Each structure stands twice: as C-alpha cells, then as structure tokens.
C-alpha atoms as one frame of an Amber mdcrd trajectory, in Angstrom:
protein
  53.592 -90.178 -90.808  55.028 -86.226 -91.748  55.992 -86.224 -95.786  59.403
 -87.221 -96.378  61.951 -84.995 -98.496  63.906 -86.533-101.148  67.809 -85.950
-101.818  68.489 -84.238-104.970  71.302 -86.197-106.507  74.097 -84.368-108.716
  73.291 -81.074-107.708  74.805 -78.244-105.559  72.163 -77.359-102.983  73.221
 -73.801-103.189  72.175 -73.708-107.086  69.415 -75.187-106.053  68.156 -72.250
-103.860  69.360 -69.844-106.345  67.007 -71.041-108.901  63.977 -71.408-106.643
  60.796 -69.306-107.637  58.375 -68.042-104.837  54.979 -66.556-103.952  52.630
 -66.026-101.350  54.665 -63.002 -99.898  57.771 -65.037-100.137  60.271 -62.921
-102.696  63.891 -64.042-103.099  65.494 -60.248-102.130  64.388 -61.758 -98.605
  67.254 -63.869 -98.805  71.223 -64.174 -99.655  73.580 -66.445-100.972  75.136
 -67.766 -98.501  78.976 -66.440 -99.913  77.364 -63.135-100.628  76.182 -62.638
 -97.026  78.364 -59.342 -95.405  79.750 -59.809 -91.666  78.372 -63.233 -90.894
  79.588 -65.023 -88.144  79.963 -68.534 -87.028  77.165 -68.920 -84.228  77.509
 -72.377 -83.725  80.712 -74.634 -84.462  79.569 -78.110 -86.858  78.250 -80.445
 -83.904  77.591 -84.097 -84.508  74.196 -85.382 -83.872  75.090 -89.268 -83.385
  72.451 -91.416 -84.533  70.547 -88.670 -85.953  70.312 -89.297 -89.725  69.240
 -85.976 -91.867  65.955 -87.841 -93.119  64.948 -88.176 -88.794  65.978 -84.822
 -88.501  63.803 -83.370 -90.571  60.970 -85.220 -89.329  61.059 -84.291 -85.620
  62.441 -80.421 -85.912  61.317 -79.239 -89.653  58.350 -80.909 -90.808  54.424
 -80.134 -91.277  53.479 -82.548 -88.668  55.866 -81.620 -85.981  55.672 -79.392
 -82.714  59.043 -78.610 -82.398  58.851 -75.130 -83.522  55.564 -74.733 -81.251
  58.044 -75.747 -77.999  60.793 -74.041 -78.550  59.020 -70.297 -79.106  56.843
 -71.608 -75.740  59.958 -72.224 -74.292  61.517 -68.727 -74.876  58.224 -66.704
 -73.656  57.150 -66.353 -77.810  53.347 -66.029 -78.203  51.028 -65.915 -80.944
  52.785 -68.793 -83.421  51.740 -69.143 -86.827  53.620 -72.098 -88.778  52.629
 -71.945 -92.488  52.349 -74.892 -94.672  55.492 -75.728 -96.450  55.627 -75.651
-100.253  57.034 -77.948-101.690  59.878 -77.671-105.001  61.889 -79.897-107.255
  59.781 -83.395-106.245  60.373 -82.682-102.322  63.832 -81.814-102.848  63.498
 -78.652-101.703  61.009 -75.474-100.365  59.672 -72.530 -98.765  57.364 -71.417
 -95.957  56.290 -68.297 -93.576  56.108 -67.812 -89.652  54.579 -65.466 -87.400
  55.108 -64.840 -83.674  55.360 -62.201 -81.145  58.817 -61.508 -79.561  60.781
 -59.521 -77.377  63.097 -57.417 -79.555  66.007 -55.096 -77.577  66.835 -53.838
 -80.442  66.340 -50.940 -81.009  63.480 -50.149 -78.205  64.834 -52.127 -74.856
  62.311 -54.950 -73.499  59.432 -54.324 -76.217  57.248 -56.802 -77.738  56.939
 -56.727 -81.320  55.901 -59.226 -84.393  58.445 -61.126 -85.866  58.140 -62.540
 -89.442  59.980 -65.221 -90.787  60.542 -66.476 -94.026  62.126 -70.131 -94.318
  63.636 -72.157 -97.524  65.728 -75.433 -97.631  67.445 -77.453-100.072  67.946
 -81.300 -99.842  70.748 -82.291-102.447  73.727 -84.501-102.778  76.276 -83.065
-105.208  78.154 -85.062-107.652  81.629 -84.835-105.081  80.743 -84.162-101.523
  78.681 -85.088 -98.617  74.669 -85.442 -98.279  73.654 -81.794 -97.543  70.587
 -80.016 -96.149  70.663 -76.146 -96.632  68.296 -74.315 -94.001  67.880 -70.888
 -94.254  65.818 -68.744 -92.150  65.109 -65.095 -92.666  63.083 -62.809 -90.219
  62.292 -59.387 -90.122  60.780 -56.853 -87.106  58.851 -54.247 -89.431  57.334
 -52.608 -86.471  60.375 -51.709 -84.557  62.229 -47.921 -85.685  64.312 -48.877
 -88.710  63.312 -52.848 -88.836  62.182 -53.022 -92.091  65.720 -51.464 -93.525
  67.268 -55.167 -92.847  66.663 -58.468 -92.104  68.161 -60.941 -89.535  69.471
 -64.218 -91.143  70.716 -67.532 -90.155  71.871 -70.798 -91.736  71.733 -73.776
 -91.069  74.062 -76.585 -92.817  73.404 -79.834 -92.141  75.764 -82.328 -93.669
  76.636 -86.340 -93.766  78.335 -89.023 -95.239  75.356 -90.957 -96.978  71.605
 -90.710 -96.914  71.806 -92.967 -93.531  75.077 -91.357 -91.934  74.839 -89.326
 -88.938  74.376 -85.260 -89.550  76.618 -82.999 -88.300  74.991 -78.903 -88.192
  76.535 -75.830 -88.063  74.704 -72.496 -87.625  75.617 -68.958 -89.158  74.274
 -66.293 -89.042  74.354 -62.142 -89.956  72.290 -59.240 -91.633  70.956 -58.338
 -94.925  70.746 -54.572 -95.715  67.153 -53.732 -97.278  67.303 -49.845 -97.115
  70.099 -47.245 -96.722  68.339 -46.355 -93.601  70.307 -49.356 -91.802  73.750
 -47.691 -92.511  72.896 -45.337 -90.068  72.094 -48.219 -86.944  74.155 -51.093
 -88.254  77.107 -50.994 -86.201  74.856 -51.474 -83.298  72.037 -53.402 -84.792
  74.565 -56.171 -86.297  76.702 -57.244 -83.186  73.212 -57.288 -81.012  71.436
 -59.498 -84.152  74.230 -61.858 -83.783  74.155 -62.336 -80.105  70.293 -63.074
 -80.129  70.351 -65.710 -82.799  73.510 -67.083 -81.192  71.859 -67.430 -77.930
  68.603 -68.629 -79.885  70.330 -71.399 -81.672  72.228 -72.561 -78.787  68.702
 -73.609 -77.288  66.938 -74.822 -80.539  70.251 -76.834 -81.035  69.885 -78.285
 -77.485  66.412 -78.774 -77.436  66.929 -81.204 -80.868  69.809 -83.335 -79.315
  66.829 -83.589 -76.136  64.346 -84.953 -78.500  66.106 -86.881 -80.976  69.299
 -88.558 -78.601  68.435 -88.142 -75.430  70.748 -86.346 -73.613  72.094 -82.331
 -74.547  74.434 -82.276 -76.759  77.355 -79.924 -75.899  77.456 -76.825 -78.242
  80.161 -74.864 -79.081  79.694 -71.383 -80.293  82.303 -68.788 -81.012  82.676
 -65.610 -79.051  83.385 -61.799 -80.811  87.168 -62.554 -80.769  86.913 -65.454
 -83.191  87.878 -68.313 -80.209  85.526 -71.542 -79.629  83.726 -71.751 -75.789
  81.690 -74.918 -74.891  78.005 -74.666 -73.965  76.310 -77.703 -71.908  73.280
 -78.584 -70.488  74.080 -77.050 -67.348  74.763 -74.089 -68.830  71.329 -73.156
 -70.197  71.267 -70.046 -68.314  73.836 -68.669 -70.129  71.419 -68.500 -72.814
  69.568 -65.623 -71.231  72.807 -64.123 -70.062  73.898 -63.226 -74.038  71.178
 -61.477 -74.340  71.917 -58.917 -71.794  74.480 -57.224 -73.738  73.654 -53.633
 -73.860  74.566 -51.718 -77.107  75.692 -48.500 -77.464  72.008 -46.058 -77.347
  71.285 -43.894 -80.219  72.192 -40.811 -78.049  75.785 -41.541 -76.873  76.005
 -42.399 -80.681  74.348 -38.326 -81.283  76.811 -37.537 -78.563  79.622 -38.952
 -79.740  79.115 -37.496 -83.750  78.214 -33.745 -81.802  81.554 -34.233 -80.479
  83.823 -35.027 -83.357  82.064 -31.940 -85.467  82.598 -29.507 -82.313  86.854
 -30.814 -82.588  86.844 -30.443 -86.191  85.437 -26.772 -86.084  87.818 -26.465
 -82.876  90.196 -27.369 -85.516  89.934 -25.619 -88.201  89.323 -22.252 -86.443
  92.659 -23.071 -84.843  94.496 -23.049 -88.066  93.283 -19.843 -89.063  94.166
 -18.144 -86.273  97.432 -19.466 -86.346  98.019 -18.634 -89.916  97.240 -14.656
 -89.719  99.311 -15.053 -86.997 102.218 -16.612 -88.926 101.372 -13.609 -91.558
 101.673 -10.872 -88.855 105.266 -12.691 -87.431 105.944 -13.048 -90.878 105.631
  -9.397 -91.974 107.044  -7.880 -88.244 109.972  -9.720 -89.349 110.221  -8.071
 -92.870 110.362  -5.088 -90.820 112.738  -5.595 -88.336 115.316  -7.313 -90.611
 114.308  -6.083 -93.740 113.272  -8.177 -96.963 110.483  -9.309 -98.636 106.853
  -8.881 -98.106 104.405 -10.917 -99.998 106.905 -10.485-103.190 107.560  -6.957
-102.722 110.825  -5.160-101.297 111.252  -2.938 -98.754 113.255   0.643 -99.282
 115.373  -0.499 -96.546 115.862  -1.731 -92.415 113.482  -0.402 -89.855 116.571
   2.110 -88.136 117.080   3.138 -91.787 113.601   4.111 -91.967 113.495   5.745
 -88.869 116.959   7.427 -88.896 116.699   8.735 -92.733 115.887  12.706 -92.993
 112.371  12.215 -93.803 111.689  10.538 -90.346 112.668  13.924 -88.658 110.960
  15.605 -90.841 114.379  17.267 -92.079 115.510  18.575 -95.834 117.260  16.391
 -98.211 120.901  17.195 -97.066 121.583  16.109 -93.182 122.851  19.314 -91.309
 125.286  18.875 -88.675 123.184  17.091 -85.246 122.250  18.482 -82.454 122.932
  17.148 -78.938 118.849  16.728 -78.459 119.330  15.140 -82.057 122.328  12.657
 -81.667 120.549  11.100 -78.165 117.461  11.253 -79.745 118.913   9.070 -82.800
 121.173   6.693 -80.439 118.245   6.126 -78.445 116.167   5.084 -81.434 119.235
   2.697 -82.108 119.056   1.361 -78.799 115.523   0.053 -79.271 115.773  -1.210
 -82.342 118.826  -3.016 -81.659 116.572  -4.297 -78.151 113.620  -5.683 -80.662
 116.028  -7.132 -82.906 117.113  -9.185 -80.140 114.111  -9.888 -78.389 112.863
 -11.028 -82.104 115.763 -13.280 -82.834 114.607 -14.988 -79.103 111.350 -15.185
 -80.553 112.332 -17.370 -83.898 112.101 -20.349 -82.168 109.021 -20.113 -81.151
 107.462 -18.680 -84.178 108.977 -21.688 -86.156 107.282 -24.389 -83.848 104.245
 -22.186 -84.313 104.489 -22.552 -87.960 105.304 -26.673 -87.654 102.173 -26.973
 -85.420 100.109 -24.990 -88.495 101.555 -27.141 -90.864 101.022 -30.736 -88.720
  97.170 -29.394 -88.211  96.732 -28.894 -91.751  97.361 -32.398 -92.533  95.668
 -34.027 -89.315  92.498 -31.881 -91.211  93.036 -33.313 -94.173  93.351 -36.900
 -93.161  89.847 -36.407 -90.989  88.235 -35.479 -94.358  89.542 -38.024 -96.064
  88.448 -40.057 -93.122  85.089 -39.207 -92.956  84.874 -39.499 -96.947  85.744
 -43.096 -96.659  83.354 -43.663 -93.770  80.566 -42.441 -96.209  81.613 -44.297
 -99.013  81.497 -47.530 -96.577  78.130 -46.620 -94.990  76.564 -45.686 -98.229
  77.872 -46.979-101.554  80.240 -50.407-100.336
C-alpha cells in the first residue's frame, strides 16, 4: 500500500508552505504565496468529488505508488516522464518533489516540442477554525523556449472537506510568476495563453480523477476570460483541445503595432511645430497690419502709416503739396491696405481654431508621455 499523509492539526496549511525548507534543485523563489500571486485566475470552479475522501485522493492521483501522472501525460501526447520521489516534511504532513517531460509548448514558438520542468509541494493541515485542507501547488517552467526561463507557469490546487472522512471538494487556479524583467516585455501575451493551457490541462486531469476514483466524469466548470462560469462534461472532452487553439497576438504585429505608435507620436510632434511658427508668423503679420505688439516690443505705428509717412517716398521731413501721380499713388496704397485688412479680419477665425488645435495637441502629447511613463513604471518597477 502507497505511504499515507497525515493531517497537520492547528495549523494554517499556507504557513505551513511558507516555512518549508528545500533542496535537490527545489528553491522556494520557484513558488508564490498563494495571495501574493499577480493575475491569477479561477481555472476550475470548487467541484465535489462524492465519495472521494482527501486521504483516497491522494492515494490514486498524488502518491509514490501511483500511475496517474504516467496516464494522464500519455493521454495528452507527453513523452519522456520522469516522476521524482517525494520528500517528505513535518511527519508526512507535508512535501516536495520534481518532474520532467517533453511537451508541446505554443508559446512562444507555435507547435514545438520542448522540456517541461516541474516543481511540486503540498501541505496536509487542518487549522484550528476551518475545514480539512490539502494545498497542491505545482510550478513548471520551459527554459528552452525564447524567454521561458524569465517566468514560471503556476497552478493550485485546493482541496478541502468537512472532516478527515468527508468528501473533498477541489478547485484549481492558476497564473504566472515573473523570474526576470525579460517577461515584461512578452507577458501580455504569454499570461492569457499560460492560462488557457493549464485551464484546458486541468479540465482533463480533473476528469480523468472523477474516472478513476467515482466512476463516471464529473462535470467541470471552469470560468471563461469574462469572469462567467461554463459547464464542461464528458462529452465535451474535445473541447479540451479546442482551448488550446487560441492564437495570440505574434511578436511582430506586437513590433508593428509599437513602430506605429512612435511613427504618430513623431507625426505629432512635428505637427505642433509647424503649427506654432505658423501661429508666430500670423501672429506677427497681424502686428503689422493692425499695429501693436511684437514679442514685447512696439511698433512706430500702422502699416499705411509706415508706408504713407515721408520716408516711404523717400521725401524730406516737411510734406510738399502732392502730385496727381502722388495722391493716386498714395490712395492706391490705401486701397490695399484697407483690402488686407479685410481679408485678415476673414482670416481670424481661422487662425484662432489653428491656435485651439496647437493648444489641444499639446496636451494630447503630454498625456501620451505621461502614458507611456506609466506603462513603464507597470512593465518594469510594479
């Protein structure tokens, strides 16, 4: 008969894991607390296991001397299975082991096989107030895949009860644990793909137990991206497959997509400069037409002041008496300017919405760099 764990009594199974010491190429920065985990998701919803006490379910799915693990990676096309030994903490209370296999990882190289290593811990304990719970945690890792050794895949498993011989009810959650800054760069992509995979992992696994131990599938119910609860039978296996279809977003149209937003912002930005020496040139045309101010300092006096004064015509100080040639020449310089006055006052309008639109693409500038700051921040330092 496979050893038999033993129920810690009056103590919190998650202190129990955070205490636990490891070797053998087990470390504990290849795991998280459970309330510490970022982005994890429900995979699948508490089930009840009828009949199926914790003690039985460790001895068919978990132990040393069960082939559980063997026929489920058979049964998803895994090769190359190594199950290490468990060892063994806190009188049998709780533990720690390794597992090898080969795999088919999408993510990020489409249909590749590559090794997957696991690392697996549990804790059997029955706090003072609550239920009888088993803590399962599994943490893998693809180190051979582009970026797969900047995080690590992780799921857990709760398995809870009433007393020592009550039926088990297990829930399954699951999400990603950053290793190097080098995932910030993927982990929009990576995370949402991780999830799906385990979620369509679990499903199985979680099938394949209610199989063995009662007899008949159990149905499973797993929550989708928008947060609402779908039902998952035995004739649904299929579906298992299907979730892992999903096709992320590729590294390119990600490239393509970041090209993009720098060619706007530089679209941008060379847009508000030409629109401010353009404001400057309205700005000082106006000085001169109407007369005023120009970047502080005055002007002698109105452009048909300028033009009409005596050392326009190149005339003395004193004004003789005009000409005929002279007075049309005068009222026709009158004429004009009176002409761009008008067309300028037409103009106004338009020069004012010009200087809104410089004034609205300052700040939509502004708020893109604060934007992108904040994105950084995220990616890098929260």
């Amino acid at each position: 008969m496979s050893e038999a764990i033993r129920c810690i009594s009056g103590a919190d199974p998650a202190a129990v894991l955070a205490k636990q010491q490891y070797s053998s190429g087990v470390s504990q920065n290849m795991f998280s607390p459970f309330e510490k985990l970022k982005d994890k998701k429900c995979m699948i919803a508490p089930t009840l296991l009828k009949g199926v006490t914790i003690a039985r379910l460790w001895e068919g799915v978990f132990s040393n001397g069960s082939d559980f693990l063997k026929r489920y990676h058979d049964r998803r096309k895994e090769t190359d299975l190594e199950v290490g030994k468990w060892v063994f903490l806190n009188d049998m209370g709780s533990g720690y082991r390794t597992v090898s296999l080969v795999t088919v990882v999408d993510v990020p190289r489409a249909g590749s096989l590559t090794q997957l290593n696991e690392a697996h811990r549990f804790a059997y304990a029955m706090p003072s107030t609550g239920a009888v719970t088993l803590l399962y945690q599994i943490s893998s890792q693809t180190p051979n895949v582009p970026a797969g050794q900047s995080f690590r895949t992780e799921a857990f498993l709760e398995v809870t009860a009433g007393s020592l011989n009550g039926d088990c009810t297990i829930g399954i959650w699951g999400g990603c644990k950053k290793m190097s800054m080098a995932f910030s760069a993927i982990q929009y992509m990576a995370v949402p793909r991780a999830i799906r995979e385990m979620t369509a992992g679990y499903r199985l696994m979680l099938q394949m137990i209610s199989e063995d131990l009662m007899g008949n599938a159990v149905k499973v119910s797993a929550e989708d991206e928008d947060g609402n609860v779908g039902v998952q039978g035995e004739a649904k296996e299929a579906d298992y497959g299907d979730a892992g279809t999903y096709q992320a977003p590729s590294m390119l149209f990600q490239g393509l997509m970041l090209m993009l937003a720098l060619v706007v912002t530089i679209a941008i930005l060379c847009s508000i400069s030409t629109l401010r020496k353009t404001s400057r040139i309205t700005n000082m045309i106006s000085a001169q037409l109407l007369g005023g101010d120009v970047h502080g300092g005055s002007v002698r006096g109105s452009l048909s002041e300028n033009l009409n004064s005596p050392s326009s015509t190149g005339a003395g100080a004193a004004r003789g008496p005009f000409t005929q040639d002279q007075a049309l020449r005068y009222a026709a310089r009158d004429a004009q300017i009176q002409s761009l006055r008008y067309r300028w006052i037409e103009q106004r309008v338009t020069i004012h919405n010009l200087e809104a639109i410089v004034g609205r693409l300052w700040w939509m500038s502004t708020f893109q760099l604060l934007f992108m700051v904040f994105l950084l921040l995220k990616m890098f330092v929260l």
